Coordinates of C-alpha atoms in Angstrom, one line a residue:
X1 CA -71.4 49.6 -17.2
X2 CA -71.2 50.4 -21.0
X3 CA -70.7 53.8 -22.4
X4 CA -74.3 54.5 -23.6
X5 CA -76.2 53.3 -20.9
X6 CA -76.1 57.2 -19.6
X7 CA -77.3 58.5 -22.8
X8 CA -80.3 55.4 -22.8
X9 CA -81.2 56.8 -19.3
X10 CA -81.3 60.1 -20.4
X11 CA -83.5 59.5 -23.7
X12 CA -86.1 57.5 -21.1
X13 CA -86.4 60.8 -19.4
X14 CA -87.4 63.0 -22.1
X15 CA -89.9 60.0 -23.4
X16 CA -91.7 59.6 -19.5
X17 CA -93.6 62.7 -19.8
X18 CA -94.8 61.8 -23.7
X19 CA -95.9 58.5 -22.6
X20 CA -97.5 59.9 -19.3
X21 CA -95.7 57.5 -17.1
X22 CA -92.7 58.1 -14.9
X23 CA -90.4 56.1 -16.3
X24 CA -87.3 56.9 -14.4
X25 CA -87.9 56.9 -10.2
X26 CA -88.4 59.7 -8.4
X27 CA -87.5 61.3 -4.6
X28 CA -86.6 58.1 -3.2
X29 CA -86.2 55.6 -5.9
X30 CA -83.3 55.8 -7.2
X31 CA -81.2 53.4 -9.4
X32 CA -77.1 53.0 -9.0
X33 CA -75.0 53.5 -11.7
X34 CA -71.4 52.4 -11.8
X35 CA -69.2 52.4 -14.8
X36 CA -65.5 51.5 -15.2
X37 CA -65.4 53.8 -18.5
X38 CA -67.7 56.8 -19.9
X39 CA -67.5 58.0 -23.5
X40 CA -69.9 61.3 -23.2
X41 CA -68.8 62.0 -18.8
X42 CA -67.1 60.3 -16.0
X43 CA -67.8 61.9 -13.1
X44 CA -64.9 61.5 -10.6
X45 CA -65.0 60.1 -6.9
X46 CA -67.2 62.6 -5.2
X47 CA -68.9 64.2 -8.7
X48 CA -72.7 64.2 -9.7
X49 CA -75.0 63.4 -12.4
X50 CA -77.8 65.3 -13.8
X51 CA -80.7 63.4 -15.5
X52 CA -83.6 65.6 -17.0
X53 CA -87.4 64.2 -16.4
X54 CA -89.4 67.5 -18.0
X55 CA -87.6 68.0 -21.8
X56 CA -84.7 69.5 -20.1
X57 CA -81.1 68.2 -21.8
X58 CA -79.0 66.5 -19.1
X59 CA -76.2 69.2 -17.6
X60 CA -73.2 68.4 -14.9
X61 CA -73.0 70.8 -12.3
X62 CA -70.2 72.5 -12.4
X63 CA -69.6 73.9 -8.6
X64 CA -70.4 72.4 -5.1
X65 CA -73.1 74.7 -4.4
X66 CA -75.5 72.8 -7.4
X67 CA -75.4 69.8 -4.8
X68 CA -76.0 72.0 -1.8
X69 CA -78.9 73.6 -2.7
X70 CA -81.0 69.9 -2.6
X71 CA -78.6 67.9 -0.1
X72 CA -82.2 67.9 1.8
X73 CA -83.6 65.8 -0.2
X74 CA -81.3 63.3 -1.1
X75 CA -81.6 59.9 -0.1
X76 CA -77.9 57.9 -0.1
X77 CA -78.1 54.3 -1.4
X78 CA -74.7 51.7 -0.9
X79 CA -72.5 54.2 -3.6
X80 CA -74.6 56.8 -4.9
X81 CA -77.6 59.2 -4.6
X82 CA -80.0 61.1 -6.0
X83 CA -82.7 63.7 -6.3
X84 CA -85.0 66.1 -7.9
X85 CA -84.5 70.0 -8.0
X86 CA -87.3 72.6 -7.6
X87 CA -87.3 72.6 -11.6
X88 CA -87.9 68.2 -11.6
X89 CA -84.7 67.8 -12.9
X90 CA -83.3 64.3 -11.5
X91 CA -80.0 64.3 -9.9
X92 CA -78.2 61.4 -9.4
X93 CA -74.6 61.1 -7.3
X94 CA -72.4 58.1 -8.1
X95 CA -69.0 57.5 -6.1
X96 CA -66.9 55.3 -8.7
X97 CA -64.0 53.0 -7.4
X98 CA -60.7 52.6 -8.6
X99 CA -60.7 51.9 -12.3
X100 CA -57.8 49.6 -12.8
X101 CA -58.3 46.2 -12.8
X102 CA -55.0 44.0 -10.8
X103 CA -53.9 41.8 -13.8
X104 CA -50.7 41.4 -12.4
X105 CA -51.2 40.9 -9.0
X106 CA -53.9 37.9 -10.4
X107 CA -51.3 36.7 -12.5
X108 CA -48.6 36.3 -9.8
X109 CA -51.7 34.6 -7.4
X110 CA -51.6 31.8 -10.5
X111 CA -48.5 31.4 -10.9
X112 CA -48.0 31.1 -6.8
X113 CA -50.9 28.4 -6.8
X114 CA -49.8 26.3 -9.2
X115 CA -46.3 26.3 -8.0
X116 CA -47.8 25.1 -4.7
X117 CA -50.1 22.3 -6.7
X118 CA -46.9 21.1 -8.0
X119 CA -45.6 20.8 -4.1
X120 CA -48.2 19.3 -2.5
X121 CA -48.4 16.7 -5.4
X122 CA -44.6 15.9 -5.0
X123 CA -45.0 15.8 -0.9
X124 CA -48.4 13.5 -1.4
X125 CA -46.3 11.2 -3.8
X126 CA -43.1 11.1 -1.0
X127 CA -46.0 10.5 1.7
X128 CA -47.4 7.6 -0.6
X129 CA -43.7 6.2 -0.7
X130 CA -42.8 6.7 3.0
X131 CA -46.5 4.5 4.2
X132 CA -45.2 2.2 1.6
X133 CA -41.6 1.5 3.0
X134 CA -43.0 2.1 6.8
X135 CA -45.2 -1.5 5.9
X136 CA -42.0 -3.0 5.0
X137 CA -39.7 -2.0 7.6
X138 CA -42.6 -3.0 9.9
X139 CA -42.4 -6.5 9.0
X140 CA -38.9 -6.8 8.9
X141 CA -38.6 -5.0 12.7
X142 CA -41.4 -7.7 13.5
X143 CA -39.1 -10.4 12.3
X144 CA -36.4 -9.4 14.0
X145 CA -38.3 -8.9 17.2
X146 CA -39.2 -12.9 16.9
X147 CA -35.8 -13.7 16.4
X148 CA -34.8 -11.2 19.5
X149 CA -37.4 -13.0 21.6
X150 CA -35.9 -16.6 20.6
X151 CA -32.4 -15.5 21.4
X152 CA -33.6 -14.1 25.0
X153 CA -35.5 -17.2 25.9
X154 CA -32.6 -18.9 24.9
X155 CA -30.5 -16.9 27.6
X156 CA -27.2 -17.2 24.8
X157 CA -25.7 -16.3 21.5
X158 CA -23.9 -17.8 18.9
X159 CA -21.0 -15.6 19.5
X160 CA -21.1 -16.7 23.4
X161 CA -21.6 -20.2 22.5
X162 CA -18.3 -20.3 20.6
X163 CA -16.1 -18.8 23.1
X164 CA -17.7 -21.1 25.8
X165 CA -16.5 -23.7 23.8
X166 CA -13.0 -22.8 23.5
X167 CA -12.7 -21.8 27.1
X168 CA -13.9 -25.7 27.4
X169 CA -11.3 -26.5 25.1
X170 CA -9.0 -25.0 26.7
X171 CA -9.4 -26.2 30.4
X172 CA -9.0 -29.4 29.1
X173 CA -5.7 -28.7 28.0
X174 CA -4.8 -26.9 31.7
X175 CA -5.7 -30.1 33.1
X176 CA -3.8 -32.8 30.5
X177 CA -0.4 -30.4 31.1
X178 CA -0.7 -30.2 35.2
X179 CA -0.7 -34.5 34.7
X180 CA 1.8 -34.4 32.4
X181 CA 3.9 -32.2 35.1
X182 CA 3.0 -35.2 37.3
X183 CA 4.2 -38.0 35.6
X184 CA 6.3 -36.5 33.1
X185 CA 10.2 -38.1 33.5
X186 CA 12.9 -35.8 32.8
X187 CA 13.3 -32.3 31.7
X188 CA 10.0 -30.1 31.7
X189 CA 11.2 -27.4 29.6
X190 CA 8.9 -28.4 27.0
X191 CA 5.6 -28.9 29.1
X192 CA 6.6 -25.6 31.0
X193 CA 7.1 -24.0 27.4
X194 CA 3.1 -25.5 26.7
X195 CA 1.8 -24.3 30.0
X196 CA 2.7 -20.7 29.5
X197 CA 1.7 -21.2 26.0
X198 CA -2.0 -22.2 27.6
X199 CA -1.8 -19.7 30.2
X200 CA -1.4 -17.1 27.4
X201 CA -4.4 -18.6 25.4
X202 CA -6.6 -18.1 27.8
X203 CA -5.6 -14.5 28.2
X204 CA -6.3 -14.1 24.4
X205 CA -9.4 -16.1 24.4
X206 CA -10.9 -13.5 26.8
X207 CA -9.7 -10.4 24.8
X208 CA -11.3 -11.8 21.5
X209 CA -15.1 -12.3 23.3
X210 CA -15.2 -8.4 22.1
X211 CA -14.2 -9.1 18.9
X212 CA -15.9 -10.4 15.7
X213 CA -16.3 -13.9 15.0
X214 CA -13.5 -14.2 12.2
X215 CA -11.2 -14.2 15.6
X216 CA -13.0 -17.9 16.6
X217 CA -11.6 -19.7 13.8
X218 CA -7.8 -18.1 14.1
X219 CA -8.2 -19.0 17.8
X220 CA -9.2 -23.2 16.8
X221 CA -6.4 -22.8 14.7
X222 CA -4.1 -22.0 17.6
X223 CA -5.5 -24.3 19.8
X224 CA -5.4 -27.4 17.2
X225 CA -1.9 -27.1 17.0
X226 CA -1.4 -26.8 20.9
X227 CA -3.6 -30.0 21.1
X228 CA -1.0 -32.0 18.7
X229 CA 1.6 -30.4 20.6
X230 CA 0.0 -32.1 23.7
X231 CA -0.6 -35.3 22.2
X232 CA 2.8 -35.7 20.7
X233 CA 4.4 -34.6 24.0
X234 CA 2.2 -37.1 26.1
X235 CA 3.3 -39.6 23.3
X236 CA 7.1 -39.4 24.0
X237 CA 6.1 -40.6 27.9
X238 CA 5.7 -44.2 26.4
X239 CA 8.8 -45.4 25.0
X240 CA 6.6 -47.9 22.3
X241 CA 3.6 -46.3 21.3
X242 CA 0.8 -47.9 19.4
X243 CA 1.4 -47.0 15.3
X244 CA -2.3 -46.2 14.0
X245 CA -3.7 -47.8 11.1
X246 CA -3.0 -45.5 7.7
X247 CA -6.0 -43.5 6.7
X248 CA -8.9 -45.4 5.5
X249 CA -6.9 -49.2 6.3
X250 CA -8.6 -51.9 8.2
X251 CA -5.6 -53.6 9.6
X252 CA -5.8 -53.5 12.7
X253 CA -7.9 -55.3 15.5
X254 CA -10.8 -53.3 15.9
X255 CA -12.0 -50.2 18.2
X256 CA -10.4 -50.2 22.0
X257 CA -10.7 -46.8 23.5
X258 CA -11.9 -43.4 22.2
X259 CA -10.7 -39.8 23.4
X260 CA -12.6 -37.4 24.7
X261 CA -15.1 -35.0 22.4
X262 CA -14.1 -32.5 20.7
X263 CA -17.4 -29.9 21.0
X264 CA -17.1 -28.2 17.4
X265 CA -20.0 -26.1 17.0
X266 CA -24.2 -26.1 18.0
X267 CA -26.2 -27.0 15.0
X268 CA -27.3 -23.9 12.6
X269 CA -30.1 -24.2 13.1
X270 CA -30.5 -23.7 16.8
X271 CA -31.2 -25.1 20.4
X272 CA -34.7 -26.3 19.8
X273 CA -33.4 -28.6 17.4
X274 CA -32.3 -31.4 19.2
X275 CA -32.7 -34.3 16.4
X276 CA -30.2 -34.8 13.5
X277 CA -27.5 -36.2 12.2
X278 CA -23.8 -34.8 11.2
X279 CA -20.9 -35.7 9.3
X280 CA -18.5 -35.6 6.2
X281 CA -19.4 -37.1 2.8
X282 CA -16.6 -40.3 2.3
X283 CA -15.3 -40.7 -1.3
X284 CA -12.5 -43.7 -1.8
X285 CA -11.4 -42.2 -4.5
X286 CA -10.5 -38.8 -2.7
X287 CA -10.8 -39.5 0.9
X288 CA -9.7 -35.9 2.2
X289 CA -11.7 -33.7 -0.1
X290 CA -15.6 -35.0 0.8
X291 CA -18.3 -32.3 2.2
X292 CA -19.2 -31.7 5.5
X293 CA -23.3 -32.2 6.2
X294 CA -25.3 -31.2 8.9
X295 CA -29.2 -32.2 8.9
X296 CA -31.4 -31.3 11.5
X297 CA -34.7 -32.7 12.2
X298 CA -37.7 -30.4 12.5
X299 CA -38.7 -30.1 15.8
X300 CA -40.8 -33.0 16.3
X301 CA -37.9 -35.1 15.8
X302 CA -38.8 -36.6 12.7
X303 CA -39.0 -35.1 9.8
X304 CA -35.7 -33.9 7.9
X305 CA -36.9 -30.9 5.9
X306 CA -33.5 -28.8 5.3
X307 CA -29.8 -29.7 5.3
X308 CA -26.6 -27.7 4.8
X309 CA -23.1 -28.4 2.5
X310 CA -19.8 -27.0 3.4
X311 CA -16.3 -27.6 1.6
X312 CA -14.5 -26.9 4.8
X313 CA -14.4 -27.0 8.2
X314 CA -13.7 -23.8 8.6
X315 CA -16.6 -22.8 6.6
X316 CA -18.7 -24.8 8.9
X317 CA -17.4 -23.8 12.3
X318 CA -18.2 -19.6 10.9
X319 CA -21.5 -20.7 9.0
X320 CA -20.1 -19.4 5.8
X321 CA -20.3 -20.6 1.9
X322 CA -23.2 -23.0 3.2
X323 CA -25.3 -24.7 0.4
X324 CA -28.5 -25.3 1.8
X325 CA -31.4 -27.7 0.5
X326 CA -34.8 -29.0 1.4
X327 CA -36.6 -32.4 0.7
X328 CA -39.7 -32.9 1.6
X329 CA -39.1 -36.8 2.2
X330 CA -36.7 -37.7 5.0
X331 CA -37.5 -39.1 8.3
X332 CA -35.9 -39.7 11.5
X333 CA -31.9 -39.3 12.1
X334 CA -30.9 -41.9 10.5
X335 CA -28.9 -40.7 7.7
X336 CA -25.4 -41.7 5.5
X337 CA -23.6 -39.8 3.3
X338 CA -21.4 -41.5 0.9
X339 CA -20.2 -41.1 -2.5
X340 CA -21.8 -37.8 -3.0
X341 CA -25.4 -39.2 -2.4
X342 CA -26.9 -38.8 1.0
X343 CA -29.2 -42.0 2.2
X344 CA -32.7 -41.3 4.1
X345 CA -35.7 -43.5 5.1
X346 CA -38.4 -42.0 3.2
X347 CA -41.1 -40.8 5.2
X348 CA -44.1 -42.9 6.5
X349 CA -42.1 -46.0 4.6
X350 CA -40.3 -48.8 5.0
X351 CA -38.5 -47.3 1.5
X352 CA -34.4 -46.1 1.5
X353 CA -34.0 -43.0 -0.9
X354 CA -30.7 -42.2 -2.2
X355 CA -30.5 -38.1 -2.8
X356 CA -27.8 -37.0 -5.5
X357 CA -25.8 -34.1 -3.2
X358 CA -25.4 -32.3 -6.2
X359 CA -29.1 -31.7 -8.3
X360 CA -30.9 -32.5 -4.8
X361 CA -33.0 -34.6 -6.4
X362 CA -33.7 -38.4 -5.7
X363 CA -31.7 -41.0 -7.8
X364 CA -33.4 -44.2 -6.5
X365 CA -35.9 -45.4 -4.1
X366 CA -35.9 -49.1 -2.8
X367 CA -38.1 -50.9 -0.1
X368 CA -35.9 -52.5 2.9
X369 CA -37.2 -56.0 2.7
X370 CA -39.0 -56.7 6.2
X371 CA -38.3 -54.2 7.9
X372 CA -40.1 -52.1 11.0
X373 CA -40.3 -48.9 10.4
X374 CA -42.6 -45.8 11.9
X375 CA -40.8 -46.4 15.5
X376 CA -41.7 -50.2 16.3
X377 CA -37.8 -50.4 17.5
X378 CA -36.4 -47.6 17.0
X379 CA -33.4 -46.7 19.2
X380 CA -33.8 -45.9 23.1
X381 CA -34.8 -42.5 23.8
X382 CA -34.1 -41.4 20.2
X383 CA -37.6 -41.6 17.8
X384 CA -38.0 -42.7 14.4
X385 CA -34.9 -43.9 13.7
X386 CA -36.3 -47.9 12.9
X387 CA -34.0 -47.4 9.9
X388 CA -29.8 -46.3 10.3
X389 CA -27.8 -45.4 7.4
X390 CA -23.8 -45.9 8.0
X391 CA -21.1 -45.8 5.6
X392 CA -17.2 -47.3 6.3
X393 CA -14.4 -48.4 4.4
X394 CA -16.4 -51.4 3.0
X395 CA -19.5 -49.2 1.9
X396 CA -22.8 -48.6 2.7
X397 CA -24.8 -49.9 5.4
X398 CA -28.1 -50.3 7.1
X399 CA -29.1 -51.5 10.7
X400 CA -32.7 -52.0 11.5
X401 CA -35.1 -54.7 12.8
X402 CA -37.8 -56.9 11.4
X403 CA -40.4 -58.8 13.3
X404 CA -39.2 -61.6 12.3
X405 CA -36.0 -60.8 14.7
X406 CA -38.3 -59.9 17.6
X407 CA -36.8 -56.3 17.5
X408 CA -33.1 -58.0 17.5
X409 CA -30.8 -55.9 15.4
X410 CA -30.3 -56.7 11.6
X411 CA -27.2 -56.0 9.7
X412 CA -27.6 -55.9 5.8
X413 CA -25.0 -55.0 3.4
X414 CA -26.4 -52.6 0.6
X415 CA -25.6 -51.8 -3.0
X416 CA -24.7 -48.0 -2.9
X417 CA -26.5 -47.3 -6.1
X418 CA -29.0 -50.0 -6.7
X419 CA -29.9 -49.9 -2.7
X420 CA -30.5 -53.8 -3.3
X421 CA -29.3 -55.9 -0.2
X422 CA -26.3 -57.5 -0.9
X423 CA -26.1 -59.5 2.4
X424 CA -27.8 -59.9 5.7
X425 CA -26.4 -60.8 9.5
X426 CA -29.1 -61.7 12.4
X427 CA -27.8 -60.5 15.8
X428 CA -28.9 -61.5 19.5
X429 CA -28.9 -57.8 20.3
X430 CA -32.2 -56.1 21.0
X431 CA -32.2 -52.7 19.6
X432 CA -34.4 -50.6 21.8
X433 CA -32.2 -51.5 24.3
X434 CA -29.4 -49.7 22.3
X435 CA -28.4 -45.8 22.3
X436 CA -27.1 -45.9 19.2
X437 CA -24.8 -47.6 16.4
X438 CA -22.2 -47.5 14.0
X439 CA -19.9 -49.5 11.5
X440 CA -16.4 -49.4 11.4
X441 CA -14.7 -52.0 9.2
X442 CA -17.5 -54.3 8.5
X443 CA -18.0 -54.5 12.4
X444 CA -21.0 -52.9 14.3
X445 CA -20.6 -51.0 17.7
X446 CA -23.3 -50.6 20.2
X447 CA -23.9 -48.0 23.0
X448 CA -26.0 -47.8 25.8
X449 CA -26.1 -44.7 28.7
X450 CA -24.9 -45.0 31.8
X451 CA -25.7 -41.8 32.5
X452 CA -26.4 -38.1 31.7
X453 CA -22.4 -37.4 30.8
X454 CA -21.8 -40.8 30.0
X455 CA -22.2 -43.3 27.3
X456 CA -20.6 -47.0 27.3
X457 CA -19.5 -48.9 23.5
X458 CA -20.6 -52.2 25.3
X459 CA -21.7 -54.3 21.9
X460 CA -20.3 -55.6 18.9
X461 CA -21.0 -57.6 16.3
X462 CA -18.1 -58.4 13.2
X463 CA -19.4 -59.1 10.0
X464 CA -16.5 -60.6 8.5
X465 CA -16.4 -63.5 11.1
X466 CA -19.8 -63.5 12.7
X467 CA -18.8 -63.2 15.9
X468 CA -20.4 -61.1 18.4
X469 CA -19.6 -59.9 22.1
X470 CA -19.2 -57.3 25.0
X471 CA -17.0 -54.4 25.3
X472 CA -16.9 -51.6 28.0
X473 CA -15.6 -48.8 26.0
X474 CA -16.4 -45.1 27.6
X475 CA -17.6 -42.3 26.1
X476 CA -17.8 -38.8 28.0
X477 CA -20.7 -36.5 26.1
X478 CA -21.7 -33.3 26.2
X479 CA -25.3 -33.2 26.6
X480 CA -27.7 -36.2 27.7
X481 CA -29.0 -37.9 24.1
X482 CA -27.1 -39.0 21.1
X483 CA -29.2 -38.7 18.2
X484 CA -26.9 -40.0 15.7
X485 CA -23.2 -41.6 15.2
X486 CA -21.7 -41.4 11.9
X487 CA -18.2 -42.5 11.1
X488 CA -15.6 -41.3 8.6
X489 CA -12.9 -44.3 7.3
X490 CA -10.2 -41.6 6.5
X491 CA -10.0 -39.3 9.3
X492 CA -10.9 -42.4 11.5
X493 CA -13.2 -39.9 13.6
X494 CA -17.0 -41.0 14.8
X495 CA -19.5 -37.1 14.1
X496 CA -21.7 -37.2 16.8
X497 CA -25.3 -35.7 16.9
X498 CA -25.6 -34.7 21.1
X499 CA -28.8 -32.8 21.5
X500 CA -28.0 -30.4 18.8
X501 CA -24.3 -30.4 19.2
X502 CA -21.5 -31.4 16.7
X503 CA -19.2 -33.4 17.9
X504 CA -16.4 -35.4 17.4
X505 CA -14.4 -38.4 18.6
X506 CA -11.0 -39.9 17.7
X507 CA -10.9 -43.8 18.0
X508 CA -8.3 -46.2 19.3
X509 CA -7.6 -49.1 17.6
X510 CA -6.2 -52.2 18.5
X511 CA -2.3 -53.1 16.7
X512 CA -2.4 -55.7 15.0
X513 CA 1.2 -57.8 15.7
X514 CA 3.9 -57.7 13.4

């Protein structure tokens, strides 16, 4: 309350008898007056004020006994009370609270809450983050969850599937030095020396499974050089062994045998992916420096979507410094790589595309005159492959069928850029009856199944004389299907395509006589 708002009070008591009205209340009514400040009195906690009503001046009791005498007649209102003495003076009692205002305490309640604004905004901005990164980590553990899933259905890992494959490897080798102990003339030192050699390898083979998968390829290393060892030792039985043909050389009389499979690695892609085709890019000019391919087919086994580059072997076999591509063109598995272009039937054609391995991009399309294509004779048990690509030391080639040929196998010759036909053979070989096929020296090889670890090279047909016949060549496979053969002039090596496996095969050929 302001200072003059006693003395205002006090000047409306002498007026209410002059007007004849009461202006201030009287007995009971009473009005409350509380004031931080007062310039005339302040009555302390406990202290009175004295309002006259009859021309009286206003006086403060001095003593306790002033409020006494009409403590009867008061009348007590929230902080204050009041009453008129026998003379109609009007008394009023007024209990004032502390005076002093808490600045500082206010100031430090500011100063608290906006420290805590400050807080709360940083925490809500983390919390925004965290939701944020918890959407992103939720996808990712859903992806991985998927792939989890794919790898327990599949009942195997990459890492177990390349120590299975050495332990394979190996065996193999325990078996070829216990006949060699057989039939071996003279002194063994050397095949006992490559037995304990073995016997150690297996030892080390089984220590590595805990290890990481850098170990696999110093492992292959080891046992590539145990497997020449092997060879050359079971060489020296014979006293005049056959001389093979140099690297990339026809001279010689054609295929007659074929070891047993190397097992080099599953696809990259996976078990599911049966379909594809595998092999290493031939350049005449530099024979030993093309790229190794691998194209699998989506899993319907027809469409080629994505394929993979590597510069080594050993990049391949650890699935490292791949280049991977895409087309959205290629069908069926039968595809050539040669001269840094990889060949593909274009899809839902009759059409051969020629990819630069390089840009990815197609360099030429042409149309195979005549032929079937969409699987009207496509190989038995392997679809869409009406059309196969192989390369060899004379170039490129293609083997399909025509209905003019009543599904009998076709030979054409092809230029490697133009894709024009160069020349064409007619054979008496039905191809749906054939596995598979592929061209080694201008000649054509045929295989059929015997049965589900078996595969037989039982046809020919040789370009550069025109004569065709039987043959009852053997080959041991891994898995049921062959998808695709591909063969490579200068490691003289056929890249099989098993049911998702890479594998490969040395070949035998015939000595030509001095």
């Amino acid at each position: 309350m302001r200072p003059g708002l006693p003395c205002l009070l006090t000047l409306l008591c002498f007026l209410g008898p002059a007007m004849g009205k009461t202006l201030l209340p009287t007995n009971s009514d009473f009005y409350a007056i509380t004031t931080a400040e007062s310039s005339w009195s302040t009555p302390t906690s406990g202290s009175s004020l004295f309002i006259p009503t009859s021309g009286s001046s206003p006086s403060i009791p001095t003593s306790g006994s002033d409020w006494s005498s009409s403590s009867s007649q008061s009348q007590s209102f929230s902080n204050f009370t009041g009453s008129t003495d026998e003379r109609g003076i009007c008394q009023c009692s007024v209990v004032l609270p502390d005076t002093t205002f808490p600045v500082e305490r206010v100031e430090r309640l500011e100063v608290t809450a906006q420290a805590i604004s400050k807080k709360f905004n940083k925490e809500l901005s983390k919390v925004k983050e965290y939701v944020q990164l918890i959407s992103v980590y939720e996808k990712k553990l859903f992806n991985l969850t998927v792939r989890i899933e794919i790898m327990e259905k599949n009942s195997i890992s990459y890492t177990e599937l390349d120590f299975e494959l050495i332990k394979i490897e190996v065996r193999e080798m325990e078996k070829l030095i216990k006949r060699l102990k057989v039939g071996f003339v003279g002194s063994t030192v050397i095949v006992d020396q490559l037995e304990i050699e073995i016997r150690n390898m297996t030892l080390l083979v089984e220590k590595l499974e805990t290890l990481d998968k850098n170990n696999v390829l110093a492992i292959r290393r080891e046992i590539l050089a145990l497997k020449n060892r092997l060879k050359e030792c079971e060489a020296s039985k014979e006293e005049i062994g056959p001389t093979p043909p140099a690297p990339g050389s026809c001279a010689h009389g054609g295929v007659v045998n074929i070891s047993r499979p190397d097992i080099v690695k599953l696809n990259w892609r996976g078990f599911s992916y049966k379909y594809g085709a595998w092999g290493r890019d031939y350049l005449p000019q530099h024979p030993g420096k093309g790229l190794y391919w691998v194209a699998p087919l989506d899993t319907d086994g027809r469409i080629l979507q994505y394929y993979r580059l590597y510069n080594t072997m050993d990049d391949l076999l650890l699935y490292t410094n791949a280049q991977q591509n895409r087309i959205t063109y290629g069908q069926g598995s039968g595809i050539a790589v040669y001269k840094n272009s990889m060949y593909v039937n274009w899809y839902n054609t009759g059409n051969i595309a020629r990819v630069n391995l390089t840009t990815n991009k197609v360099a030429r399309t042409q149309t195979l005159p005549n032929a079937a294509y969409n699987n009207r004779f496509s190989y038995a048990n392997v679809g869409w492959q009406d059309i196969d690509l192989a390369a060899d030391e004379n170039g490129l080639w293609v083997i399909y069928a025509t209905e003019a040929s009543t599904g009998n196998m076709v030979i054409s010759k092809l230029n490697d850029t133009t894709l024009e036909v160069l020349n064409t053979w007619q054979t008496r070989q039905y191809k749906p009856s054939v596995t598979n096929a592929f061209m080694v020296c201008g000649v054509l090889y045929a295989t059929r199944t015997l049965n589900t670890r078996t595969e037989e090279i039982f046809y020919y047909y040789d370009t550069n004389t025109g004569k065709e016949g039987r043959l009852s060549i053997v080959m041991q496979k891994m898995m049921e299907n062959l998808q695709s053969i591909n063969y490579h002039p200068f490691e003289q090596k056929l890249f099989v395509y098993n049911d998702g496996y890479l594998l490969t095969y040395d070949l035998v050929f015939q000595q030509k006589p001095q």
